Every structure is written in structure tokens, then in C-alpha cells.
């Protein structure tokens, strides 16, 4: 009977709460209906209806929470063995100080107002953000910021989501403050609010920065023509844009985690690591940018002068890669020292140990030192330059790069020879001062030599007219050689060395052969066919004279 009595008390309490909230709901509807008759509120019917709907939702929410609290509280009392719930509840309420009741009522009143304000702001937030988005899109169209235009809607959706959550967290924190929660509880609510603020703003800043970077990328490509200084610099730095975005993302996330960890005092010591990681990422990004800028500046200073001679250009093309490599290593070295300083590591002992280690390695790596010394001599004694056609050992082709340790040579067939500078002993350079294109012309003994000389003279004139690298007319000083089957006329064409994958002498030799073949065909001179002379000895006459023309047959 006692349990049934207690249950009936619980239902009675729930019924009383329900009646109270029904009365409140009726009073609320009556107040809003009366407000429609007020002249100064006739133009705000839609806003009043919205407030009425919000108020109904708040009342329903409070009724649900209060009913659950009554049920849970009475179940706890029944489980603990209380026999008279009304008496115990009455005594409990009588023992509650009046100040606490005032605090609860005041907190409920303030919380209700905060909820109404939050819902109202949330309702008006959407049109406000849409208007702001329209303004941003109009500016993006005007400034031709395509990425900003494309990502505006996504950004505003995320901004609305995070801003709404921030409003509810602020409401929760203020409610706890007005309900006079213990300092520990308020501290946890504050950590939750500030932590979410840091995360939300970090995500929004990252998305906005990414859109701005992409838009600036498109802006530079659309507004600056190829060949301009800005376009030339940016085209060489463009490949760093994805790397820069990844570094920016890492910096924002590391900073976000650092700030959130810093809110928790028990692990504040770990927050210093985040600051060091941010500095590390910034140093890596700056070193990459400085390397690219240093290489571009060296190219601008060394290679863009139009008044240089061909030899000076080749020398600068040879030295520029070395200076670029040296600047790159210097920047890496400086970045390494900076990183050590960020992590509070004294670089002096490390540099001293590295010097001793380098000395030990240098004493043992004689081949390395030999290659580097030979590389310096090749550069400063001007044995060959980048673009020269050389031959050394089994390698021949155009010099692509001269480094401190190796030389790269591109063969006309495409393969690359990488040769240690210390192994280069003899060099044949086809690109110094001048070079001869030598072509041997076989002719038959029956050919008219004077007629061929005239044809070669005409070929020489045509060759000089069409090829500016030809310095002098073709030199052909008589017959070079007699063979049993033909005669040979050697032609020599003096050429100005130019950069050519095959070597200019090899290319002009092919041109001369083509021109001579075409001239011979036009003059009706037949090609020289292979011949073999066979002499037969008669068995009847062993004393036959093999030198008589009558006794020979030509096949």
C-alpha cells in the first residue's frame, strides 16, 4: 500500500506540473492575442508569431526536463526506502534556504530569456549571412576572385553552424553563472566554450586563407602577361603554392591544438611543443621560398644581360648552377642552425663535431677531394663550358652541367654520360673559336674534275647564304687520295661553334653532303658504284702480262 501511495504521489506531482504549464501556455497565448490589438505592434505580427512559437517550445522543453527530474528524484527516494514521499519532500523544500529559491527562480528567468535571445539571433542569422555572402560574391566577381566566389556558400554554411553552436555554448555558460554553479563547473564550461571558439575560428580561417590563396593564384595568371617580371617570378614560384597551403594548414592545426591544450592547466607544459612545431614549419616554408628566390635572382643577374658575348653567356651558364647550389646549401645550413636554436639546442658543439668529422672524412675521401679540385680547375681554366660539344674518353656530346664532382654530357643519341671530374684526362673541345666540317667526296677516274670543282663552288656559295654559322667558303684543294677504285676530294668548311645537340660540325657535314648529292644529280654526274677488278691468268701462257688492259675484265 505504501508503494502504491508513493506512486500516486509521483503522478500527482506530475499532474500538478502539467496543469501549471498548461495554465502558463494559456496565459502566454492570451498575452500574444492581446498584443495583436495594439496599434504599435500591428506591423510586427510575423515577429510576434515567431516569438510565440519559440516560447511554446521553451515551455515544452522546461516541462519535459522538470518532469524527468521529478520522476528521477522520486525513484531515487523510493529506492532508498523512503516511506512517506510527501512528508520527506515537504521537509526537504522547507530546509532549502530562501536565497537558493531566489537563485533558482532568477536563473530560470534569465535562462529563458537567454534561450529566447539565442533562438531569435539564430533565426535572423541566416538572412544576415546570405546578404553578406551576396556582397562577397559581388566583390569576387568584380575582382575576378573565382575561388572566393566558388567557396563563399560553403564557408557561410560552416560559419552559420559554428556560430550557432557558439551561441548555445554562451547561453549554457551564462546560465551556469546565473545559477551560481561551483567555480569548478564554471571553469569547465569556460574551457569548453573557449576551446570550441579556437577550433571553429581555426577551421574558418583555414578555409578563408585557402580560398584567398587560390584566388590570388588565378588573379596573377589572368592579369599579368607572359614575359613580364611578375609573371616570370611567379611562374617559377607557382609550384610552391600547394606546399605553402599544406604548411599553412599544419601551422593552423598545430596552433589550434596548442591553444586548446593550453586551456588545460594540468598539461600546460606540453603546449610549448606546439609553438616550436609552428616555428619549425615556418622555417621550412621560408627556406624553400628563399631557395627559389635566390635561384631566380641569380638567373636574373647572371643570364638576362643582352649585351653579353656568346662565350660570356656560356661561362655564366656554367657558373650559375654552381652558385645556385651553393646558395641552396647555405640556406639549408642557416635553416638548420635556426631550427636548433628554436629547440634550445646549442649549435656550437654540433658545428665543432661536424668540422672534425668533415676533416676526418676529407682525409679518407681522397677521390672526392680530387674530383672537387679537378672541377675547380675545369671551371677556372675554362677547359669547357655548358653548351660545348666535347669528347673525352668514350663519351662525346654536349655539356649539360658542370658540378663540383661530376660533369654531365648528353650524347647526340640521347644518353647521358656522368663522369667524375677526377677521371677527365684528355678533352677534345669542338666549340672553341672555330671548327671544320670535313666531307670526303669519292669520284671515279672518268669524272671531269674541273666540272666538279665548279659545282662545289656553287654549293659553297649557297651554303654561306643559308647558314650564318659558316665563316668561310668551302675549301677543296685538289684531290686528296687515290685508291684502286676511285679518287677522293676532301672539302673543309670553317664554322662558328654554336650550341647543338649533334655538334655544329656534324650537322653541317650532313647539310654539305645533301647539297653535293643534289648538285651532282642536277649536273648528271652518276653516283660512284662499288667496283671490283678481277684479273684472269691463262693456264696455257704462264708469262701473261697482267698489266695489259686487254687482259682485264671489270665487273
Coordinates of C-alpha atoms in Angstrom, one line a residue:
X1 CA 0.0 0.0 0.0
X2 CA 2.9 2.3 0.8
X3 CA 4.5 1.8 -2.6
X4 CA 1.1 2.5 -4.3
X5 CA 0.7 5.6 -2.2
X6 CA 4.2 6.8 -3.2
X7 CA 3.5 6.2 -6.9
X8 CA 0.2 8.1 -6.7
X9 CA 2.1 11.0 -5.1
X10 CA 4.6 11.0 -8.0
X11 CA 1.7 11.0 -10.6
X12 CA 0.0 13.8 -8.6
X13 CA 3.2 15.9 -8.7
X14 CA 3.5 15.3 -12.5
X15 CA -0.2 16.2 -12.9
X16 CA 0.3 19.5 -10.9
X17 CA 3.3 20.4 -13.0
X18 CA 1.4 19.7 -16.2
X19 CA -1.6 21.8 -15.1
X20 CA 0.8 24.7 -14.2
X21 CA 2.4 24.6 -17.6
X22 CA -1.0 24.4 -19.4
X23 CA -2.0 27.5 -17.5
X24 CA 1.2 29.2 -18.4
X25 CA 0.7 28.2 -22.0
X26 CA -2.9 29.6 -21.9
X27 CA -1.6 32.9 -20.4
X28 CA 1.1 33.1 -23.0
X29 CA -1.4 32.7 -25.8
X30 CA -3.7 35.2 -24.2
X31 CA -0.9 37.8 -24.0
X32 CA 0.1 37.4 -27.6
X33 CA -3.5 37.6 -28.8
X34 CA -4.0 40.8 -26.9
X35 CA -0.7 42.1 -28.4
X36 CA -2.2 41.9 -31.9
X37 CA -4.7 44.6 -30.9
X38 CA -2.0 47.1 -30.0
X39 CA -1.6 49.6 -32.8
X40 CA 2.2 50.0 -32.4
X41 CA 2.6 46.2 -32.8
X42 CA 0.4 45.7 -35.9
X43 CA 3.3 45.8 -38.3
X44 CA 5.2 43.2 -36.3
X45 CA 2.8 40.3 -36.4
X46 CA 5.3 37.9 -38.0
X47 CA 7.9 38.7 -35.4
X48 CA 5.3 38.2 -32.6
X49 CA 4.2 34.9 -34.0
X50 CA 7.9 33.7 -34.2
X51 CA 8.4 34.7 -30.5
X52 CA 5.2 32.9 -29.5
X53 CA 6.4 29.7 -31.3
X54 CA 9.7 29.9 -29.6
X55 CA 8.1 30.5 -26.2
X56 CA 5.9 27.4 -26.6
X57 CA 9.0 25.3 -27.4
X58 CA 10.8 26.7 -24.4
X59 CA 7.8 25.9 -22.1
X60 CA 7.5 22.4 -23.5
X61 CA 11.3 21.8 -23.1
X62 CA 11.2 23.1 -19.5
X63 CA 8.1 21.0 -18.7
X64 CA 9.9 17.9 -20.1
X65 CA 13.1 18.5 -18.1
X66 CA 11.2 19.2 -14.9
X67 CA 9.0 16.1 -15.3
X68 CA 12.1 13.9 -15.8
X69 CA 13.7 15.5 -12.8
X70 CA 10.6 14.7 -10.6
X71 CA 10.5 11.1 -11.8
X72 CA 14.2 10.5 -11.2
X73 CA 14.2 12.2 -7.8
X74 CA 11.2 10.2 -6.5
X75 CA 12.6 6.9 -8.0
X76 CA 15.8 7.6 -6.1
X77 CA 13.8 8.2 -2.8
X78 CA 11.7 5.1 -3.3
X79 CA 14.9 3.1 -4.0
X80 CA 16.5 4.5 -0.8
X81 CA 13.5 3.3 1.2
X82 CA 11.5 6.4 2.0
X83 CA 8.1 5.5 3.2
X84 CA 6.3 8.9 3.1
X85 CA 7.3 10.8 0.0
X86 CA 5.1 13.9 0.5
X87 CA 6.4 14.4 4.1
X88 CA 10.1 13.9 3.0
X89 CA 9.6 16.2 0.0
X90 CA 7.9 18.9 2.1
X91 CA 10.7 18.7 4.8
X92 CA 13.3 18.9 2.0
X93 CA 11.7 22.0 0.5
X94 CA 11.3 23.6 3.9
X95 CA 15.1 23.1 4.6
X96 CA 16.0 24.8 1.3
X97 CA 17.1 28.4 2.0
X98 CA 15.1 31.2 0.5
X99 CA 18.2 32.6 -1.1
X100 CA 18.6 29.3 -3.1
X101 CA 15.0 29.5 -4.2
X102 CA 15.6 33.1 -5.4
X103 CA 18.7 32.0 -7.2
X104 CA 16.9 29.1 -8.9
X105 CA 14.0 31.3 -10.0
X106 CA 16.3 34.1 -11.1
X107 CA 18.4 31.5 -13.1
X108 CA 15.3 30.1 -14.7
X109 CA 14.1 33.5 -15.7
X110 CA 17.5 34.5 -17.1
X111 CA 18.0 31.2 -18.9
X112 CA 14.6 31.5 -20.5
X113 CA 15.5 35.0 -21.7
X114 CA 18.9 33.8 -23.0
X115 CA 17.2 30.9 -24.9
X116 CA 14.8 33.3 -26.5
X117 CA 17.6 35.7 -27.5
X118 CA 19.7 32.8 -28.9
X119 CA 16.8 31.4 -30.9
X120 CA 16.0 34.9 -32.2
X121 CA 19.6 35.5 -33.3
X122 CA 19.8 32.1 -34.9
X123 CA 16.6 32.9 -36.9
X124 CA 17.9 36.2 -38.1
X125 CA 21.4 34.9 -38.7
X126 CA 20.5 33.1 -42.0
X127 CA 19.3 36.2 -43.9
X128 CA 22.2 38.2 -42.5
X129 CA 24.8 35.7 -43.7
X130 CA 23.0 35.5 -47.1
X131 CA 23.3 39.3 -47.5
X132 CA 27.0 39.1 -46.5
X133 CA 27.5 36.3 -49.0
X134 CA 25.9 38.3 -51.8
X135 CA 28.3 41.2 -51.0
X136 CA 31.3 38.9 -51.0
X137 CA 30.3 37.3 -54.3
X138 CA 29.7 40.7 -55.9
X139 CA 33.2 41.8 -54.9
X140 CA 34.7 38.4 -56.0
X141 CA 33.1 38.9 -59.5
X142 CA 34.4 42.5 -59.7
X143 CA 37.9 41.4 -58.6
X144 CA 37.8 38.2 -60.6
X145 CA 38.5 36.1 -57.5
X146 CA 37.0 32.8 -58.8
X147 CA 38.0 30.6 -55.8
X148 CA 36.4 33.1 -53.3
X149 CA 33.2 33.1 -55.3
X150 CA 33.0 29.3 -55.5
X151 CA 33.7 28.7 -51.8
X152 CA 31.6 31.5 -50.4
X153 CA 28.5 29.4 -49.9
X154 CA 30.4 26.5 -48.2
X155 CA 32.2 29.0 -46.0
X156 CA 28.9 30.7 -44.9
X157 CA 27.3 27.3 -44.1
X158 CA 30.2 26.4 -41.9
X159 CA 30.2 29.8 -40.3
X160 CA 26.4 29.6 -39.5
X161 CA 26.9 26.1 -38.0
X162 CA 29.8 27.1 -35.7
X163 CA 28.3 30.5 -34.8
X164 CA 25.0 28.8 -33.7
X165 CA 26.9 26.3 -31.6
X166 CA 28.9 29.2 -30.0
X167 CA 25.6 31.0 -29.2
X168 CA 24.3 27.9 -27.4
X169 CA 27.6 27.4 -25.5
X170 CA 27.5 31.0 -24.4
X171 CA 23.9 30.5 -23.2
X172 CA 25.0 27.4 -21.3
X173 CA 27.9 29.2 -19.7
X174 CA 25.8 32.3 -18.7
X175 CA 23.0 30.0 -17.3
X176 CA 25.6 28.3 -15.2
X177 CA 26.8 31.6 -14.0
X178 CA 23.3 32.9 -13.0
X179 CA 22.5 29.5 -11.4
X180 CA 25.7 30.1 -9.3
X181 CA 27.3 26.8 -10.2
X182 CA 30.5 25.9 -8.3
X183 CA 33.7 27.5 -9.7
X184 CA 35.0 24.2 -10.9
X185 CA 31.9 23.7 -13.0
X186 CA 32.0 27.2 -14.4
X187 CA 35.7 26.7 -15.2
X188 CA 34.9 23.5 -17.2
X189 CA 32.2 25.4 -19.1
X190 CA 34.6 28.2 -19.9
X191 CA 37.2 25.7 -21.2
X192 CA 34.5 24.1 -23.4
X193 CA 33.4 27.5 -24.8
X194 CA 36.9 28.9 -25.4
X195 CA 38.1 25.5 -26.8
X196 CA 35.2 25.4 -29.3
X197 CA 35.9 29.1 -30.2
X198 CA 39.5 28.2 -31.0
X199 CA 38.6 25.2 -33.1
X200 CA 35.8 26.9 -35.0
X201 CA 37.8 30.0 -35.9
X202 CA 40.8 27.9 -36.9
X203 CA 38.7 25.9 -39.3
X204 CA 37.1 29.1 -40.8
X205 CA 40.5 30.9 -41.1
X206 CA 42.0 27.9 -42.9
X207 CA 39.2 27.7 -45.4
X208 CA 39.2 31.5 -46.0
X209 CA 43.0 31.6 -46.4
X210 CA 42.9 28.7 -48.9
X211 CA 40.3 30.4 -51.0
X212 CA 42.3 33.7 -50.9
X213 CA 45.5 31.9 -52.0
X214 CA 43.7 30.1 -54.9
X215 CA 42.1 33.3 -56.0
X216 CA 45.4 35.3 -55.9
X217 CA 46.9 32.4 -58.0
X218 CA 44.2 32.8 -60.6
X219 CA 44.5 36.6 -60.4
X220 CA 48.2 36.7 -61.2
X221 CA 47.8 34.4 -64.1
X222 CA 44.9 36.4 -65.6
X223 CA 46.2 39.9 -65.1
X224 CA 49.9 39.5 -65.8
X225 CA 51.0 38.6 -69.3
X226 CA 53.8 36.0 -70.0
X227 CA 57.1 37.7 -70.2
X228 CA 56.5 40.3 -67.6
X229 CA 58.7 40.3 -64.5
X230 CA 55.9 39.4 -62.1
X231 CA 54.7 36.6 -64.2
X232 CA 58.2 35.2 -64.7
X233 CA 58.9 35.2 -61.0
X234 CA 55.5 33.8 -60.1
X235 CA 55.6 31.0 -62.7
X236 CA 58.8 29.8 -61.1
X237 CA 57.3 30.0 -57.6
X238 CA 53.9 28.6 -58.6
X239 CA 54.9 25.0 -57.7
X240 CA 55.3 26.2 -54.1
X241 CA 51.7 27.1 -53.7
X242 CA 50.5 23.6 -52.8
X243 CA 53.4 23.3 -50.4
X244 CA 52.5 26.7 -48.8
X245 CA 48.9 25.7 -48.3
X246 CA 50.0 22.4 -46.6
X247 CA 52.3 24.4 -44.3
X248 CA 49.6 26.9 -43.6
X249 CA 47.2 24.1 -42.7
X250 CA 49.8 22.5 -40.5
X251 CA 50.5 25.8 -38.7
X252 CA 46.8 26.5 -38.1
X253 CA 46.1 23.0 -36.8
X254 CA 49.2 22.9 -34.6
X255 CA 48.4 26.3 -33.2
X256 CA 44.8 25.2 -32.6
X257 CA 45.9 22.1 -30.7
X258 CA 48.4 24.1 -28.7
X259 CA 45.9 26.7 -27.7
X260 CA 43.3 24.1 -26.7
X261 CA 45.9 22.2 -24.6
X262 CA 47.0 25.4 -23.0
X263 CA 43.5 25.7 -21.6
X264 CA 44.0 22.6 -19.5
X265 CA 46.4 23.6 -16.8
X266 CA 47.4 20.0 -15.9
X267 CA 49.1 19.6 -19.3
X268 CA 50.1 23.2 -20.0
X269 CA 53.8 22.1 -20.2
X270 CA 53.1 20.3 -23.5
X271 CA 51.7 23.4 -25.1
X272 CA 55.3 24.8 -25.6
X273 CA 55.9 22.0 -28.1
X274 CA 53.2 23.3 -30.3
X275 CA 54.9 26.7 -30.5
X276 CA 58.2 25.1 -31.5
X277 CA 56.4 23.0 -34.1
X278 CA 54.8 26.1 -35.6
X279 CA 58.3 27.8 -35.8
X280 CA 59.7 24.6 -37.4
X281 CA 57.0 24.6 -40.1
X282 CA 57.5 28.4 -40.8
X283 CA 61.3 27.9 -41.1
X284 CA 60.9 25.0 -43.6
X285 CA 58.5 27.1 -45.7
X286 CA 60.7 30.2 -45.6
X287 CA 63.8 28.2 -46.5
X288 CA 62.0 26.8 -49.6
X289 CA 60.9 30.2 -50.6
X290 CA 64.3 31.7 -50.1
X291 CA 66.0 29.0 -52.2
X292 CA 63.6 29.6 -55.1
X293 CA 64.1 33.4 -54.8
X294 CA 67.9 33.0 -54.7
X295 CA 67.9 30.9 -57.8
X296 CA 65.7 33.3 -59.6
X297 CA 67.7 36.3 -58.6
X298 CA 70.9 34.6 -59.7
X299 CA 69.4 33.8 -63.1
X300 CA 68.2 37.4 -63.5
X301 CA 71.6 38.8 -62.6
X302 CA 73.7 36.3 -64.5
X303 CA 71.7 35.4 -67.6
X304 CA 69.4 38.2 -68.6
X305 CA 72.0 40.7 -69.8
X306 CA 71.5 41.0 -73.6
X307 CA 75.0 42.6 -74.2
X308 CA 77.0 39.5 -73.4
X309 CA 79.0 37.7 -76.0
X310 CA 78.4 34.0 -76.6
X311 CA 81.4 33.0 -74.6
X312 CA 80.4 35.1 -71.7
X313 CA 76.9 33.7 -71.7
X314 CA 78.3 30.1 -71.7
X315 CA 80.6 31.0 -68.8
X316 CA 77.7 32.4 -66.8
X317 CA 75.5 29.4 -67.7
X318 CA 78.3 27.2 -66.3
X319 CA 78.8 29.2 -63.1
X320 CA 75.2 29.9 -62.3
X321 CA 74.2 26.3 -61.4
X322 CA 77.2 26.2 -59.0
X323 CA 76.2 29.5 -57.3
X324 CA 72.6 28.2 -57.1
X325 CA 73.8 25.0 -55.4
X326 CA 76.0 27.0 -53.0
X327 CA 73.2 29.3 -52.1
X328 CA 70.8 26.4 -51.5
X329 CA 73.3 24.7 -49.2
X330 CA 73.9 28.0 -47.3
X331 CA 70.2 28.5 -46.8
X332 CA 69.8 24.9 -45.6
X333 CA 72.7 25.4 -43.2
X334 CA 71.1 28.6 -41.8
X335 CA 67.7 26.9 -41.5
X336 CA 69.3 24.0 -39.6
X337 CA 71.0 26.4 -37.2
X338 CA 67.8 28.3 -36.7
X339 CA 65.9 25.0 -36.0
X340 CA 68.4 24.1 -33.4
X341 CA 68.0 27.5 -31.8
X342 CA 64.2 27.1 -31.7
X343 CA 64.6 23.8 -29.9
X344 CA 67.0 25.4 -27.5
X345 CA 70.0 23.3 -28.7
X346 CA 73.4 25.0 -28.7
X347 CA 74.7 24.6 -32.3
X348 CA 78.4 25.3 -31.4
X349 CA 79.3 21.7 -30.2
X350 CA 77.5 20.2 -33.2
X351 CA 79.3 22.5 -35.6
X352 CA 82.6 21.7 -34.0
X353 CA 81.9 18.0 -34.2
X354 CA 80.8 18.4 -37.8
X355 CA 84.1 20.2 -38.6
X356 CA 86.2 17.4 -37.1
X357 CA 84.0 14.8 -38.8
X358 CA 84.4 16.6 -42.1
X359 CA 88.2 16.8 -41.7
X360 CA 88.3 13.0 -41.0
X361 CA 86.1 12.2 -44.0
X362 CA 88.2 14.6 -46.1
X363 CA 91.4 12.7 -45.2
X364 CA 89.8 9.4 -46.1
X365 CA 87.8 10.5 -49.2
X366 CA 90.7 11.4 -51.5
X367 CA 88.7 10.7 -54.6
X368 CA 86.1 13.2 -53.5
X369 CA 88.7 15.9 -53.0
X370 CA 90.3 15.0 -56.3
X371 CA 87.0 15.4 -58.1
X372 CA 86.3 18.8 -56.5
X373 CA 89.8 20.1 -57.2
X374 CA 89.5 19.0 -60.8
X375 CA 86.1 20.6 -61.0
X376 CA 87.6 23.9 -59.9
X377 CA 90.4 23.7 -62.4
X378 CA 87.9 22.9 -65.2
X379 CA 85.9 25.9 -64.3
X380 CA 88.6 28.5 -63.7
X381 CA 90.9 27.3 -66.5
X382 CA 88.0 27.3 -68.9
X383 CA 88.5 23.8 -70.4
X384 CA 84.9 23.6 -71.5
X385 CA 81.6 25.3 -70.7
X386 CA 78.0 24.4 -70.6
X387 CA 76.8 24.0 -74.2
X388 CA 80.2 23.0 -75.6
X389 CA 80.4 19.9 -77.7
X390 CA 83.3 17.8 -76.3
X391 CA 84.8 14.4 -76.5
X392 CA 86.6 12.8 -73.6
X393 CA 87.4 9.1 -73.4
X394 CA 84.4 7.1 -74.7
X395 CA 82.0 10.0 -74.1
X396 CA 81.1 12.7 -76.6
X397 CA 78.2 15.2 -76.8
X398 CA 77.0 18.5 -75.4
X399 CA 78.0 19.5 -71.8
X400 CA 74.7 19.9 -69.9
X401 CA 76.2 20.7 -66.4
X402 CA 79.5 21.1 -64.7
X403 CA 79.3 20.4 -61.0
X404 CA 82.0 20.3 -58.4
X405 CA 82.2 16.5 -58.5
X406 CA 80.9 15.5 -61.9
X407 CA 80.2 16.6 -65.5
X408 CA 77.1 15.6 -67.4
X409 CA 77.4 15.1 -71.1
X410 CA 74.5 14.5 -73.4
X411 CA 75.3 12.2 -76.4
X412 CA 73.5 13.1 -79.8
X413 CA 71.7 9.8 -79.4
X414 CA 70.2 10.9 -76.1
X415 CA 72.1 9.0 -73.5
X416 CA 73.7 11.0 -70.7
X417 CA 77.3 10.4 -69.5
X418 CA 78.0 11.3 -65.9
X419 CA 81.8 11.5 -65.5
X420 CA 83.8 12.2 -62.4
X421 CA 85.9 15.3 -62.8
X422 CA 88.9 13.5 -61.5
X423 CA 88.7 10.9 -64.3
X424 CA 88.7 13.5 -67.1
X425 CA 92.3 13.5 -68.5
X426 CA 92.0 14.5 -72.2
X427 CA 89.3 16.7 -73.6
X428 CA 88.6 17.4 -77.3
X429 CA 86.5 20.6 -77.5
X430 CA 84.6 21.2 -80.7
X431 CA 83.2 24.5 -79.6
X432 CA 86.3 26.8 -79.3
X433 CA 86.9 29.7 -81.8
X434 CA 86.1 27.7 -84.9
X435 CA 85.8 24.1 -86.2
X436 CA 85.9 22.5 -89.6
X437 CA 83.2 20.3 -91.1
X438 CA 85.1 17.8 -93.2
X439 CA 83.4 15.9 -96.1
X440 CA 85.2 13.4 -98.3
X441 CA 83.8 13.0 -101.8
X442 CA 84.6 9.9 -103.7
X443 CA 84.7 10.3 -107.6
X444 CA 85.5 7.9 -110.4
X445 CA 88.6 8.2 -112.5
X446 CA 86.5 9.0 -115.5
X447 CA 84.9 12.1 -113.8
X448 CA 85.6 15.6 -115.0
X449 CA 87.4 17.1 -112.0
X450 CA 87.1 20.7 -113.2
X451 CA 83.4 20.4 -113.6
X452 CA 83.1 19.0 -110.1
X453 CA 85.1 22.0 -108.7
X454 CA 82.7 24.4 -110.3
X455 CA 79.8 22.5 -108.7
X456 CA 81.5 22.7 -105.3
X457 CA 82.0 26.4 -105.8
X458 CA 78.3 26.9 -106.3
X459 CA 77.5 24.7 -103.3
X460 CA 79.8 26.8 -101.2
X461 CA 78.0 30.0 -102.2
X462 CA 74.6 28.5 -101.4
X463 CA 75.8 27.2 -98.1
X464 CA 77.2 30.5 -97.0
X465 CA 73.9 32.3 -98.0
X466 CA 71.7 30.0 -96.0
X467 CA 73.8 29.2 -92.9
X468 CA 75.3 32.2 -91.0
X469 CA 77.5 29.9 -88.9
X470 CA 79.7 29.2 -92.0
X471 CA 82.7 31.6 -91.7
X472 CA 84.5 30.9 -95.0
X473 CA 83.8 29.3 -98.4
X474 CA 84.3 25.6 -98.7
X475 CA 88.0 24.8 -99.0
X476 CA 88.8 22.0 -101.5
X477 CA 92.4 21.9 -102.5
X478 CA 92.7 19.3 -105.2
X479 CA 92.5 15.5 -105.0
X480 CA 93.2 14.2 -101.5
X481 CA 93.7 10.5 -102.2
X482 CA 93.9 7.8 -105.0
X483 CA 92.5 4.3 -104.3
X484 CA 92.3 1.4 -106.7
X485 CA 88.6 2.1 -107.3
X486 CA 88.2 5.9 -107.0
X487 CA 89.7 9.3 -106.2
X488 CA 88.8 11.4 -103.1
X489 CA 88.2 15.1 -102.9
X490 CA 88.2 16.5 -99.4
X491 CA 86.2 19.6 -98.5
X492 CA 86.6 21.6 -95.4
X493 CA 84.1 24.2 -94.2
X494 CA 85.1 26.6 -91.4
X495 CA 82.3 27.1 -88.9
X496 CA 81.5 29.2 -85.9
X497 CA 80.8 26.9 -82.9
X498 CA 77.2 27.0 -81.7
X499 CA 75.2 25.0 -79.1
X500 CA 73.9 22.0 -81.0
X501 CA 73.0 18.5 -79.7
X502 CA 74.9 16.9 -82.5
X503 CA 77.7 19.4 -82.7
X504 CA 77.6 22.0 -85.4
X505 CA 80.3 20.3 -87.5
X506 CA 78.3 17.1 -87.6
X507 CA 75.1 18.9 -88.7
X508 CA 76.8 21.0 -91.4
X509 CA 78.6 17.8 -92.7
X510 CA 75.1 16.3 -93.3
X511 CA 73.9 19.6 -95.0
X512 CA 77.0 19.6 -97.3
X513 CA 76.5 16.0 -98.3
X514 CA 72.8 16.7 -99.1
X515 CA 73.7 19.7 -101.2
X516 CA 76.5 18.0 -103.1
X517 CA 74.2 15.0 -103.9
X518 CA 71.5 17.3 -105.2
X519 CA 74.0 19.3 -107.3
X520 CA 75.5 16.1 -108.7
X521 CA 72.1 14.8 -109.6
X522 CA 71.2 18.1 -111.3
X523 CA 74.5 18.0 -113.3
X524 CA 74.0 14.4 -114.4
X525 CA 77.0 13.0 -112.6
X526 CA 76.2 9.4 -111.7
X527 CA 76.9 8.1 -108.3
X528 CA 80.1 6.1 -107.7
X529 CA 79.2 2.4 -107.6
X530 CA 81.3 -0.1 -105.9
X531 CA 83.8 -1.8 -108.3
X532 CA 86.0 -4.8 -108.1
X533 CA 88.8 -5.6 -110.6
X534 CA 89.5 -9.3 -111.3
X535 CA 92.4 -10.4 -113.5
X536 CA 92.4 -14.0 -115.1
X537 CA 95.6 -15.9 -115.8
X538 CA 95.6 -18.3 -118.8
X539 CA 97.0 -21.7 -117.9
X540 CA 98.5 -22.1 -121.4
X541 CA 100.6 -19.0 -121.0
X542 CA 102.1 -18.6 -117.6
X543 CA 104.0 -15.5 -118.8
X544 CA 100.9 -13.4 -119.5
X545 CA 101.4 -9.7 -118.7
X546 CA 98.7 -8.9 -116.1
X547 CA 99.2 -5.2 -116.6
X548 CA 97.8 -5.2 -120.2
X549 CA 94.4 -3.6 -120.5
X550 CA 93.3 -6.2 -123.0
X551 CA 93.6 -8.9 -120.4
X552 CA 91.4 -7.4 -117.7
X553 CA 87.7 -7.6 -117.1
X554 CA 85.9 -5.2 -115.0
X555 CA 82.8 -6.4 -113.2

